[in-house]
Tab-separated table of C-alpha atoms and ligand atoms in Angstrom:
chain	number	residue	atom	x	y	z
A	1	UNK	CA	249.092	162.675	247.421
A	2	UNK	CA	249.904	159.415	246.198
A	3	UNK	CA	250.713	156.335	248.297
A	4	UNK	CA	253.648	157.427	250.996
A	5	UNK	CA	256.954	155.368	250.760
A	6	UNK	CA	259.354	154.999	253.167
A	7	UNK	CA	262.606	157.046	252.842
A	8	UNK	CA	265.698	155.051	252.601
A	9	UNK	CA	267.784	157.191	250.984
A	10	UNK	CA	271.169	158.542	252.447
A	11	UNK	CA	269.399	162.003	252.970
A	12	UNK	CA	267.038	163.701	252.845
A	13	UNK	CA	265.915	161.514	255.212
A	14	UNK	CA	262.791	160.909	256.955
A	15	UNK	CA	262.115	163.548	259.993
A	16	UNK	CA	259.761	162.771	263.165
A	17	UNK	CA	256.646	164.342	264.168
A	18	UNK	CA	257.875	167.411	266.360
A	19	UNK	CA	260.198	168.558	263.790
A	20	UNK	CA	257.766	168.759	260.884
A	21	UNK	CA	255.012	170.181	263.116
A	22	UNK	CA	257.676	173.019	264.588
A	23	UNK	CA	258.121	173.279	260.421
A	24	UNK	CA	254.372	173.424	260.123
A	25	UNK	CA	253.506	176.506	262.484
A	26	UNK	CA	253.152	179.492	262.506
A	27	UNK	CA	255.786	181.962	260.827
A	28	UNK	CA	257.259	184.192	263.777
A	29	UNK	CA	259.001	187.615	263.428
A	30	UNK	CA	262.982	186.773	262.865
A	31	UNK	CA	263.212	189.501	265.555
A	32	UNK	CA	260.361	188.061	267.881
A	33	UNK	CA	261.509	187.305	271.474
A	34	UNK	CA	260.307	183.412	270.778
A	35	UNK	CA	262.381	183.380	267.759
A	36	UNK	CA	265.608	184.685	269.574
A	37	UNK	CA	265.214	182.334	272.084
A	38	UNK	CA	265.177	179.349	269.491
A	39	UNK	CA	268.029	180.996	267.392
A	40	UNK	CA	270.042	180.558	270.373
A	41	UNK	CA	269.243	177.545	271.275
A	42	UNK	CA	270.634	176.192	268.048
A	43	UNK	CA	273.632	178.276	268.114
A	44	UNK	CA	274.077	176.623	271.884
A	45	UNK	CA	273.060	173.157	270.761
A	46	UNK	CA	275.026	173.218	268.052
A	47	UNK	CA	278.347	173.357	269.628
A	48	UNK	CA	277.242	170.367	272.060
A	49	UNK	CA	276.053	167.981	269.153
A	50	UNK	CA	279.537	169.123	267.362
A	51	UNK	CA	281.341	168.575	270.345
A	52	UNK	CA	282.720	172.275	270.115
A	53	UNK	CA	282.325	173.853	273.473
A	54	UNK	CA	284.526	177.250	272.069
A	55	UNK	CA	283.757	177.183	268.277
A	56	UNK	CA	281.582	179.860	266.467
A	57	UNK	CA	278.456	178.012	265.147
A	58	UNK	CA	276.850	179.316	261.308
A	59	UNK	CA	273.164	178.793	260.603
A	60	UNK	CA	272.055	179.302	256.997
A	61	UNK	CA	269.270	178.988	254.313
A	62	UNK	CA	271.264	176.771	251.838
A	63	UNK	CA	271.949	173.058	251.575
A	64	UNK	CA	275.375	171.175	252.431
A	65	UNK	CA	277.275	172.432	249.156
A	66	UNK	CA	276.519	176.710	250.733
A	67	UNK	CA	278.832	175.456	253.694
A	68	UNK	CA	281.203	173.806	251.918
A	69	UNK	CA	281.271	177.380	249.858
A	70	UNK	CA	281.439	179.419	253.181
A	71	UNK	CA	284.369	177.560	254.688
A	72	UNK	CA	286.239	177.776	251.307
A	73	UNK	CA	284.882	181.778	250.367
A	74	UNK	CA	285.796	182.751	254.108
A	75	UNK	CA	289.260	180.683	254.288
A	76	UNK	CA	290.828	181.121	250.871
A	77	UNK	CA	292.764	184.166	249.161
A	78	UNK	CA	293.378	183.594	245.483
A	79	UNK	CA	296.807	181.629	245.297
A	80	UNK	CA	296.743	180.269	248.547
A	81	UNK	CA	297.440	176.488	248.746
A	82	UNK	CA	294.461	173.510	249.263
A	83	UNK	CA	294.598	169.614	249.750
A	84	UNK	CA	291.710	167.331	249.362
A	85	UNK	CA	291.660	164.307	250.608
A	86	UNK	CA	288.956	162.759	248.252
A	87	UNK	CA	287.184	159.629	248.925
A	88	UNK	CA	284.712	159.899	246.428
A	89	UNK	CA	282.286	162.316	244.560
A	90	UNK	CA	281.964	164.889	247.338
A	91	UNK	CA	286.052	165.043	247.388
A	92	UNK	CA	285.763	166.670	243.767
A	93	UNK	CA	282.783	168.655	244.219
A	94	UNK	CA	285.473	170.379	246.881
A	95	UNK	CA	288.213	170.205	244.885
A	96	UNK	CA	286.014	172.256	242.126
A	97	UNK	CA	284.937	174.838	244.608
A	98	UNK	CA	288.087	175.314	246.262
A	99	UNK	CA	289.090	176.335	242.727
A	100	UNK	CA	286.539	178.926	242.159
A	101	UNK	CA	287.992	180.805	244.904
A	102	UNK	CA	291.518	180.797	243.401
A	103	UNK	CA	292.930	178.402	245.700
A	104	UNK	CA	295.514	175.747	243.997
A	105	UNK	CA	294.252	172.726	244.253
A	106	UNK	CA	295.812	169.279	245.038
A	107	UNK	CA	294.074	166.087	245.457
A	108	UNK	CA	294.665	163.224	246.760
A	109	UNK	CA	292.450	160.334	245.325
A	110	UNK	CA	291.262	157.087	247.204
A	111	UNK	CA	290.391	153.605	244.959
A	112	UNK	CA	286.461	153.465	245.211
A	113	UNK	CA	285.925	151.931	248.262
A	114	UNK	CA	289.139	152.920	250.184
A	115	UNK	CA	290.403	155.603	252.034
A	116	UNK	CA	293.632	157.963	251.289
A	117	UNK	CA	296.395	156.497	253.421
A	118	UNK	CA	298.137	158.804	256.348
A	119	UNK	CA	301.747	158.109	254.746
A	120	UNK	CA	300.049	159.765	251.406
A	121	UNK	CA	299.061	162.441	253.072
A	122	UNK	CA	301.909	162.932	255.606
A	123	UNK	CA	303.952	163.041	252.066
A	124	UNK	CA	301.654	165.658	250.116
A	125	UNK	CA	301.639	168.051	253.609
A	126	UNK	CA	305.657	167.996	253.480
A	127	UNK	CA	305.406	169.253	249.474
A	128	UNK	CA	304.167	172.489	249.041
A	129	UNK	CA	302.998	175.039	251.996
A	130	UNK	CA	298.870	174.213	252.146
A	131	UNK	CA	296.414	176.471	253.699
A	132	UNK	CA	294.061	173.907	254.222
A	133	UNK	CA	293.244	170.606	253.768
A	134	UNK	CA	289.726	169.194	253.414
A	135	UNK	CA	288.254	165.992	254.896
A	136	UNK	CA	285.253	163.955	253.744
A	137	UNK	CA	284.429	162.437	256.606
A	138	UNK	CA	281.612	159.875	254.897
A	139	UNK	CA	281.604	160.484	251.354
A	140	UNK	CA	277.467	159.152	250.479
A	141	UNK	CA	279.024	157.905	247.158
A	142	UNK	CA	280.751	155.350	247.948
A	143	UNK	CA	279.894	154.717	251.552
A	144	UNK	CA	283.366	155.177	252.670
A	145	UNK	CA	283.902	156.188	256.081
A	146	UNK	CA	287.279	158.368	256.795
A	147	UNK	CA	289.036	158.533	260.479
A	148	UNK	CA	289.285	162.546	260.539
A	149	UNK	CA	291.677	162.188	263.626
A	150	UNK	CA	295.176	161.076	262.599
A	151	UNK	CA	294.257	163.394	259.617
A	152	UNK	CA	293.938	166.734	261.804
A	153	UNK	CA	296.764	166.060	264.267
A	154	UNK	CA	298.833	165.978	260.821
A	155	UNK	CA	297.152	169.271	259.742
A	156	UNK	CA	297.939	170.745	262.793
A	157	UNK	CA	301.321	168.969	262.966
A	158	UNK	CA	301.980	170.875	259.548
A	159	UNK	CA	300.445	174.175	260.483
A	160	UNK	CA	296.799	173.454	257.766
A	161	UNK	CA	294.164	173.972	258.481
A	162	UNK	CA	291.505	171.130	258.314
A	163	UNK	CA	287.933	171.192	257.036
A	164	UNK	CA	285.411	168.672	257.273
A	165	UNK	CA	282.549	167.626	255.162
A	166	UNK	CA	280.324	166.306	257.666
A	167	UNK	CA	277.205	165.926	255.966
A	168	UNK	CA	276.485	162.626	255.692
A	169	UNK	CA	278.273	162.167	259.633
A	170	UNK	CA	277.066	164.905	261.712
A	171	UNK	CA	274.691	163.389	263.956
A	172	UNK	CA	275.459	159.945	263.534
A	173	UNK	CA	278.951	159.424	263.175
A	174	UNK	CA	281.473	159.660	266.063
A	175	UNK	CA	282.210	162.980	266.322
A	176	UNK	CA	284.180	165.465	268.814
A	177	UNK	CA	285.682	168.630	266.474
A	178	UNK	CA	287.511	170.248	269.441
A	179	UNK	CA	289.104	167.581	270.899
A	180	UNK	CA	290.111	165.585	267.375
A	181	UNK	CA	291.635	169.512	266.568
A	182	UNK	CA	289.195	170.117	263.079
A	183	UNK	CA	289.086	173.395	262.230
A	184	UNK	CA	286.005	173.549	260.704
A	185	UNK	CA	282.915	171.112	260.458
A	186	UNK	CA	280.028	171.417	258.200
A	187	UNK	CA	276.750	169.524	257.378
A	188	UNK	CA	273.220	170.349	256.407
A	189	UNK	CA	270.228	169.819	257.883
A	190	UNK	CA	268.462	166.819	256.269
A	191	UNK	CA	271.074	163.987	257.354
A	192	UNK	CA	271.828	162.866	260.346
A	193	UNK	CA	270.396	165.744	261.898
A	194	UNK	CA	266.713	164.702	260.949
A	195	UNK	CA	265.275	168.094	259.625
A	196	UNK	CA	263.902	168.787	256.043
A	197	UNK	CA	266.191	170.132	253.289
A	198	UNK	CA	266.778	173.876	253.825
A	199	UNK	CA	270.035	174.509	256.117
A	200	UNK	CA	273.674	174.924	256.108
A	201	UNK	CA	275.499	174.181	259.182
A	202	UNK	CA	278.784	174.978	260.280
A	203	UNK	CA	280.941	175.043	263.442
A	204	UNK	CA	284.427	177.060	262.939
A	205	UNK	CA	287.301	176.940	264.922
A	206	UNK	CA	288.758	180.016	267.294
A	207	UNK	CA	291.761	179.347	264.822
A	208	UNK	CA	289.479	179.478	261.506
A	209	UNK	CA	287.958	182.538	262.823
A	210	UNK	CA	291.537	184.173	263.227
A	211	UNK	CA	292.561	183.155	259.566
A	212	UNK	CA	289.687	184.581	258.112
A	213	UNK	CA	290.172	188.128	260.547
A	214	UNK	CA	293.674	188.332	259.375
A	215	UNK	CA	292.450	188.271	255.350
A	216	UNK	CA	294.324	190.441	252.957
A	217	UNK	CA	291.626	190.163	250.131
A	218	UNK	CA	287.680	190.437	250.825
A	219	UNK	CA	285.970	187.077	250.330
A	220	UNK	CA	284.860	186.050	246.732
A	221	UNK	CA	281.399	185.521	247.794
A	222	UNK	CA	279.216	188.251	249.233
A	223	UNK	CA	276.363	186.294	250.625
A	224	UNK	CA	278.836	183.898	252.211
A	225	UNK	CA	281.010	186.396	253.926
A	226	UNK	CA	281.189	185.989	257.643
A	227	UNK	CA	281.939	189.505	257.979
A	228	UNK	CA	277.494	189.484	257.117
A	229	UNK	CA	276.999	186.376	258.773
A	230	UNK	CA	279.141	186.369	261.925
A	231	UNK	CA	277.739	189.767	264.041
A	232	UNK	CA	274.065	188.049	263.378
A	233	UNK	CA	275.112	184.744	264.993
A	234	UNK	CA	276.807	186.670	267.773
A	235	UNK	CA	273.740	188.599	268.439
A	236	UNK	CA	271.269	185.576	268.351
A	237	UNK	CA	273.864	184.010	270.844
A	238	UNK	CA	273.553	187.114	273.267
A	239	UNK	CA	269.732	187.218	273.370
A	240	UNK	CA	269.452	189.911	270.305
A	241	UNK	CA	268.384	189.764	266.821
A	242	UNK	CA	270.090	190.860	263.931
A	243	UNK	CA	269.882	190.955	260.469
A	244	UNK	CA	271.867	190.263	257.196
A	245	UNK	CA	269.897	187.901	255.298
A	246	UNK	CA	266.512	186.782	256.129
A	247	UNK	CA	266.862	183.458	258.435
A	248	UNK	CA	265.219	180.739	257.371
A	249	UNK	CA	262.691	180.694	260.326
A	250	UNK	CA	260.271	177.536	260.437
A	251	UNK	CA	263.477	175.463	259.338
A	252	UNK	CA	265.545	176.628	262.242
A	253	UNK	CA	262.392	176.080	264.590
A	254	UNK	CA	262.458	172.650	263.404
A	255	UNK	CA	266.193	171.974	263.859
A	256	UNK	CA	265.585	173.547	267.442
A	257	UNK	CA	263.587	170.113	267.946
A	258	UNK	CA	265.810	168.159	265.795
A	259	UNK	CA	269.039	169.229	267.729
A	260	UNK	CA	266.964	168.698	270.653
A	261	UNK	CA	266.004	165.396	270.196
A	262	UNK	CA	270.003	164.121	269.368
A	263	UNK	CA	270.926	165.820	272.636
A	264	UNK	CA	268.213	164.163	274.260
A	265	UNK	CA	268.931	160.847	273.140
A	266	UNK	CA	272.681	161.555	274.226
A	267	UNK	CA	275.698	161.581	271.504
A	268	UNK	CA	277.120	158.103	272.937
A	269	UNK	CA	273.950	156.446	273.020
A	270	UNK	CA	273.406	157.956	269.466
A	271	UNK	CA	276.889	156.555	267.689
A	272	UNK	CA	276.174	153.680	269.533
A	273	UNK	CA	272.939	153.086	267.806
A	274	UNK	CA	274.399	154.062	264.719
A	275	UNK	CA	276.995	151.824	264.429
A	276	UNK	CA	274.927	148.736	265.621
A	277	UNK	CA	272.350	149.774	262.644
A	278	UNK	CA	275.490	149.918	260.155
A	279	UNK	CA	276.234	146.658	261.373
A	280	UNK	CA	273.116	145.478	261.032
A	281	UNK	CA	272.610	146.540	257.956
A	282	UNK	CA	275.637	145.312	256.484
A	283	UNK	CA	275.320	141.969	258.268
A	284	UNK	CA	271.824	141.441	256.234
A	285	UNK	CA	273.505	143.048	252.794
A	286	UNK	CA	275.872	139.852	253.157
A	287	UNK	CA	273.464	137.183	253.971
A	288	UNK	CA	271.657	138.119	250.740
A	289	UNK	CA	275.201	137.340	248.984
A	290	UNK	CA	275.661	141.273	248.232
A	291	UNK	CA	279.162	142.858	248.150
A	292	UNK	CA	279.888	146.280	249.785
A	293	UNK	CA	281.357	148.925	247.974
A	294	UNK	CA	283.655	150.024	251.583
A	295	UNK	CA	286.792	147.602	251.065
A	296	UNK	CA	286.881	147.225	254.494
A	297	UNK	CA	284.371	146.993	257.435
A	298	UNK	CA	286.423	149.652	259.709
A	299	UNK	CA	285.890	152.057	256.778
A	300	UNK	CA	282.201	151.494	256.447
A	301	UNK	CA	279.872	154.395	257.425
A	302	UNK	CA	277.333	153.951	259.907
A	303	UNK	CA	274.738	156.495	258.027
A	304	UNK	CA	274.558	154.440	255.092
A	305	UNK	CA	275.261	151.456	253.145
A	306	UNK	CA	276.372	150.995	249.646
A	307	UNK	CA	276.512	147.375	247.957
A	308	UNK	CA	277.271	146.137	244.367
A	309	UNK	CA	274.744	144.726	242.273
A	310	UNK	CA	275.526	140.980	242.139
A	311	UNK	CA	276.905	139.603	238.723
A	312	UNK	CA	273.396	138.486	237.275
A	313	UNK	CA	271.013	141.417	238.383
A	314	UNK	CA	270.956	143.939	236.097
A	315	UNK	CA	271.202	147.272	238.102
A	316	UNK	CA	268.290	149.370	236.174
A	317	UNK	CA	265.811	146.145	236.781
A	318	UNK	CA	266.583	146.071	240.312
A	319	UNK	CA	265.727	150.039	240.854
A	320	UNK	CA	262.162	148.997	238.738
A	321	UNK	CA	261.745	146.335	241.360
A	322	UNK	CA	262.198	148.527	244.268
A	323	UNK	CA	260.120	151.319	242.821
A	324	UNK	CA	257.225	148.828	243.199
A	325	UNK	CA	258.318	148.292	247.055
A	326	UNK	CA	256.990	150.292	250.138
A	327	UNK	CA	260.789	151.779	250.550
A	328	UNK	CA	262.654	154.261	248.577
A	329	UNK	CA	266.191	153.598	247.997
A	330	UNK	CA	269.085	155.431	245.987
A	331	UNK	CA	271.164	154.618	242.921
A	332	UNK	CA	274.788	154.663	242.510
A	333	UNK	CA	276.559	158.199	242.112
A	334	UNK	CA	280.098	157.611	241.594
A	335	UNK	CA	280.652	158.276	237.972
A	336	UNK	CA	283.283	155.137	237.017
A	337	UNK	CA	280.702	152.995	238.735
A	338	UNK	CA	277.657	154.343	238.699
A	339	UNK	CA	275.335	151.850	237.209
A	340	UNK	CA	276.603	148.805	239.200
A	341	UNK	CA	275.585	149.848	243.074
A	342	UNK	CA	272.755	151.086	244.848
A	343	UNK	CA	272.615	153.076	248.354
A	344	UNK	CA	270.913	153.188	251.491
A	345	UNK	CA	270.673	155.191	253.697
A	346	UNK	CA	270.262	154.651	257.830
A	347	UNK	CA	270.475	157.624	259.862
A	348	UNK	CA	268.745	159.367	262.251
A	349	UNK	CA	265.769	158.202	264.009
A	350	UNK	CA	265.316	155.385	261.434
A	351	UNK	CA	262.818	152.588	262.941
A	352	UNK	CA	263.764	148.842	263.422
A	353	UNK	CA	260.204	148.122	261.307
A	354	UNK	CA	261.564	150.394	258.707
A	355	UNK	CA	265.173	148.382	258.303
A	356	UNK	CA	263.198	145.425	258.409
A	357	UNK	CA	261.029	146.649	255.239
A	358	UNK	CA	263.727	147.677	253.602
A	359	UNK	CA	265.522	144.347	253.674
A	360	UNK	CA	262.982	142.454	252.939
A	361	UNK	CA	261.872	144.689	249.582
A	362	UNK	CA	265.824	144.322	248.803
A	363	UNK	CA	265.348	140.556	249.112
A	364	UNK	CA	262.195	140.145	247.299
A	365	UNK	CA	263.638	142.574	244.422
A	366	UNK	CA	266.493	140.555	243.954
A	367	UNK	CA	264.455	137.914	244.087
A	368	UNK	CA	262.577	139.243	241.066
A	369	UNK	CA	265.900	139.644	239.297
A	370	UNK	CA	266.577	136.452	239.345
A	371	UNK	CA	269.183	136.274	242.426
A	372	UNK	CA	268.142	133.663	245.240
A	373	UNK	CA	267.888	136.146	247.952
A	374	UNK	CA	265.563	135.048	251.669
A	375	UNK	CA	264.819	138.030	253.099
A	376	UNK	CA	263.433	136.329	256.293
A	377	UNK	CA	267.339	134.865	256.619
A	378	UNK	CA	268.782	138.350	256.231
A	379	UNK	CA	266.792	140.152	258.810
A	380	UNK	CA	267.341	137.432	261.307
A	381	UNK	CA	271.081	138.210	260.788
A	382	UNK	CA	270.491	141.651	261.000
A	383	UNK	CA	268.681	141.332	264.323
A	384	UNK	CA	271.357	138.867	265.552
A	385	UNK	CA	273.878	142.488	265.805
A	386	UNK	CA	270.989	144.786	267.084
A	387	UNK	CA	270.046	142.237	269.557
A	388	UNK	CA	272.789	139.592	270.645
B	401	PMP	N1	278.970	166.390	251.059
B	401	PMP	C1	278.459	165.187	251.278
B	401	PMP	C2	279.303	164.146	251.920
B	401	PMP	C3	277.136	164.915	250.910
B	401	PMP	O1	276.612	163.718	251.124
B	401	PMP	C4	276.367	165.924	250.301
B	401	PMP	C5	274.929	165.693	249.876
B	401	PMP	N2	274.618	164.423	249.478
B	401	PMP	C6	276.955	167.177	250.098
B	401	PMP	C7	278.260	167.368	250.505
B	401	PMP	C8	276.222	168.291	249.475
B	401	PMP	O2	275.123	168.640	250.245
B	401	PMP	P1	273.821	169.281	249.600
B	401	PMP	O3	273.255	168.296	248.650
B	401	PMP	O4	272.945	169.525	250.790
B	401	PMP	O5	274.267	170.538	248.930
């Protein structure tokens, strides 16, 4: 294997040393008592970490995009009404799929970098009768970090439904689906959540659940259809197995640890990390004269970091420069700016040594490009947040 790099990318991110060992053992019976047990567990977990005491959790093979599809297959009838509330690349991927299933579509776009605005959206609910409305809550293109609150007490205000796309939150961002009123929250595993590639998560609301239960038209996807999926994660819950689809069984024994070891950490203590680390981040992304793609710092995610290239570094040089580092970082995605931003990612259990490589190779790669960066100044002002 060739020389191992750091992951610094906003997911998949790196996972710790119980979760890739309960990846690496044996491969039990989906039906074995052990495996019930940890089924369970996750289904139980689940609805802590979410902060969903009553909601219906989902465990699937699939990545992030599957539960975006399941919400939208299990939730929309052809014709029925959607809003998105798009802050960025993972607001249109939505948009798209919403459209598959026959919905009709509206979106609302953000500027890169911004939010929508609750008067925008206040406006578009009072226009036409929506089913749903979907949420990003930290779209990884641009960074952006949306307050899902005042946007579900309007769903609910206006009788929508609201669906979040947690996957770059879950975990790490504040977080309590019950209490804020979202109808359904989704994610995948290798985020916040700090387990390899491989799952799509979901936590659906006692009112979701209803909606889909009082369906005139079967869903448009088979494999997605909780009608297969819902009597399995009932069963698992209840100490049984059951079958539809084969569960992905070493990955779920490794987000038994991985759910374990958020829990064990406790959520407050979690955010709380998370946000100093955003902060932290940031704070050294600004002593090195970079610009943030988030307009503002209240809308900057915690789980990762995006920053413009300054004027006289040319973007493609820079990612040469940092392929030479110890620490792998990610390129821009948003199409209209693609080229002039790069992303990091933060989340998880990421290591105060591993921030502090990571600045520095940013430093000494902007350095390289020709912009007077001291990566010795930067951490110090990073350090300053996580330890005042
Ligand atoms: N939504 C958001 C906010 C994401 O960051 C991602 C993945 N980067 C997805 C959806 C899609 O997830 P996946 O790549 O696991 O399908």
């Amino acid at each position: 294997m060739s020389e191992r790099k750091i992951l610094m990318i906003p997911g998949p991110i790196e996972s710790k040393a119980n979760v890739l060992r309960a990846l690496g053992a044996p491969t039990l019976s989906h039906t074995s008592p052990d495996f019930i047990k940890t089924f369970g567990n996750c289904l139980e977990m689940m609805k802590k970490v979410w902060g969903a005491p009553s909601g219906q959790p989902f465990i699937m093979a699939g990545s992030g995009t599957l539960a975006m599809e399941m919400a939208a297959a299990n939730l929309i009838e052809p014709g029925d009404r959607a809003l998105v509330v798009s802050s960025g690349y993972f607001g249109e991927r939505y948009a798209a799929l919403l459209e598959r299933f026959g919905a009709r579509v509206s979106v609302l776009r953000a500027e890169p970098g911004h939010t929508v605005s609750l008067p925008d959206v206040e406006q578009a609910l009072g226009e036409h009768r929506f089913k749903l409305m979907t949420i990003t809550h930290v779209d990884t293109s641009t960074a952006v970090r949306t307050d899902p609150l005042p946007l579900a007490r309007l769903a609910r205000e206006y009788g929508v439904l609201s669906i979040l796309d947690g996957v770059c939150s879950v975990g790490g961002e504040v977080l309590y689906q019950e209490e804020w009123g979202i109808d359904v929250v989704l994610t995948a595993s290798q985020k916040a959540i700090g387990v390899p590639p491989g799952l799509a998560l979901m936590v659906a609301s006692e009112e979701a659940i209803r909606t889909w239960k009082n369906r005139k038209t079967p869903p448009g996807s088979y494999y997605a259809d909780w009608t297969n999926w819902l009597p399995v994660m009932e069963a698992y819950a209840k100490g049984k197995p059951a079958y539809f689809g084969t569960p992905a069984v070493n990955l779920i024994m490794a987000l038994e640890q991985g759910l374990g070891d958020i829990l064990n950490e406790g959520l407050e203590a979690r955010f709380e990390r998370h946000r100093q680390t955003g902060q932290a981040f940031r704070a050294a992304m600004a002593a090195m004269g970079l610009e943030m793609i988030p307009a503002s710092p209240d809308e900057a995610a915690d789980t990762l970091s995006a920053a413009f290239f300054p004027e006289k570094v040319e973007g493609s040089s820079f990612m040469q420069a940092m392929a030479k580092s110890p620490v792998v970082v990610a390129g821009g995605l948003l199409p209209k700016l693609r080229s002039a931003y790069f992303r990091v990612g933060h989340m998880g259990g990421v290591s105060e040594s591993e921030l502090q490589t990571t600045v520095e190779a940013i430093a000494s790669s902007l350095a390289e490009c020709g912009q007077a960066a001291d990566g010795k100044n930067a951490w110090d002002a990073a350090r300053a947040v996580l330890k005042p």
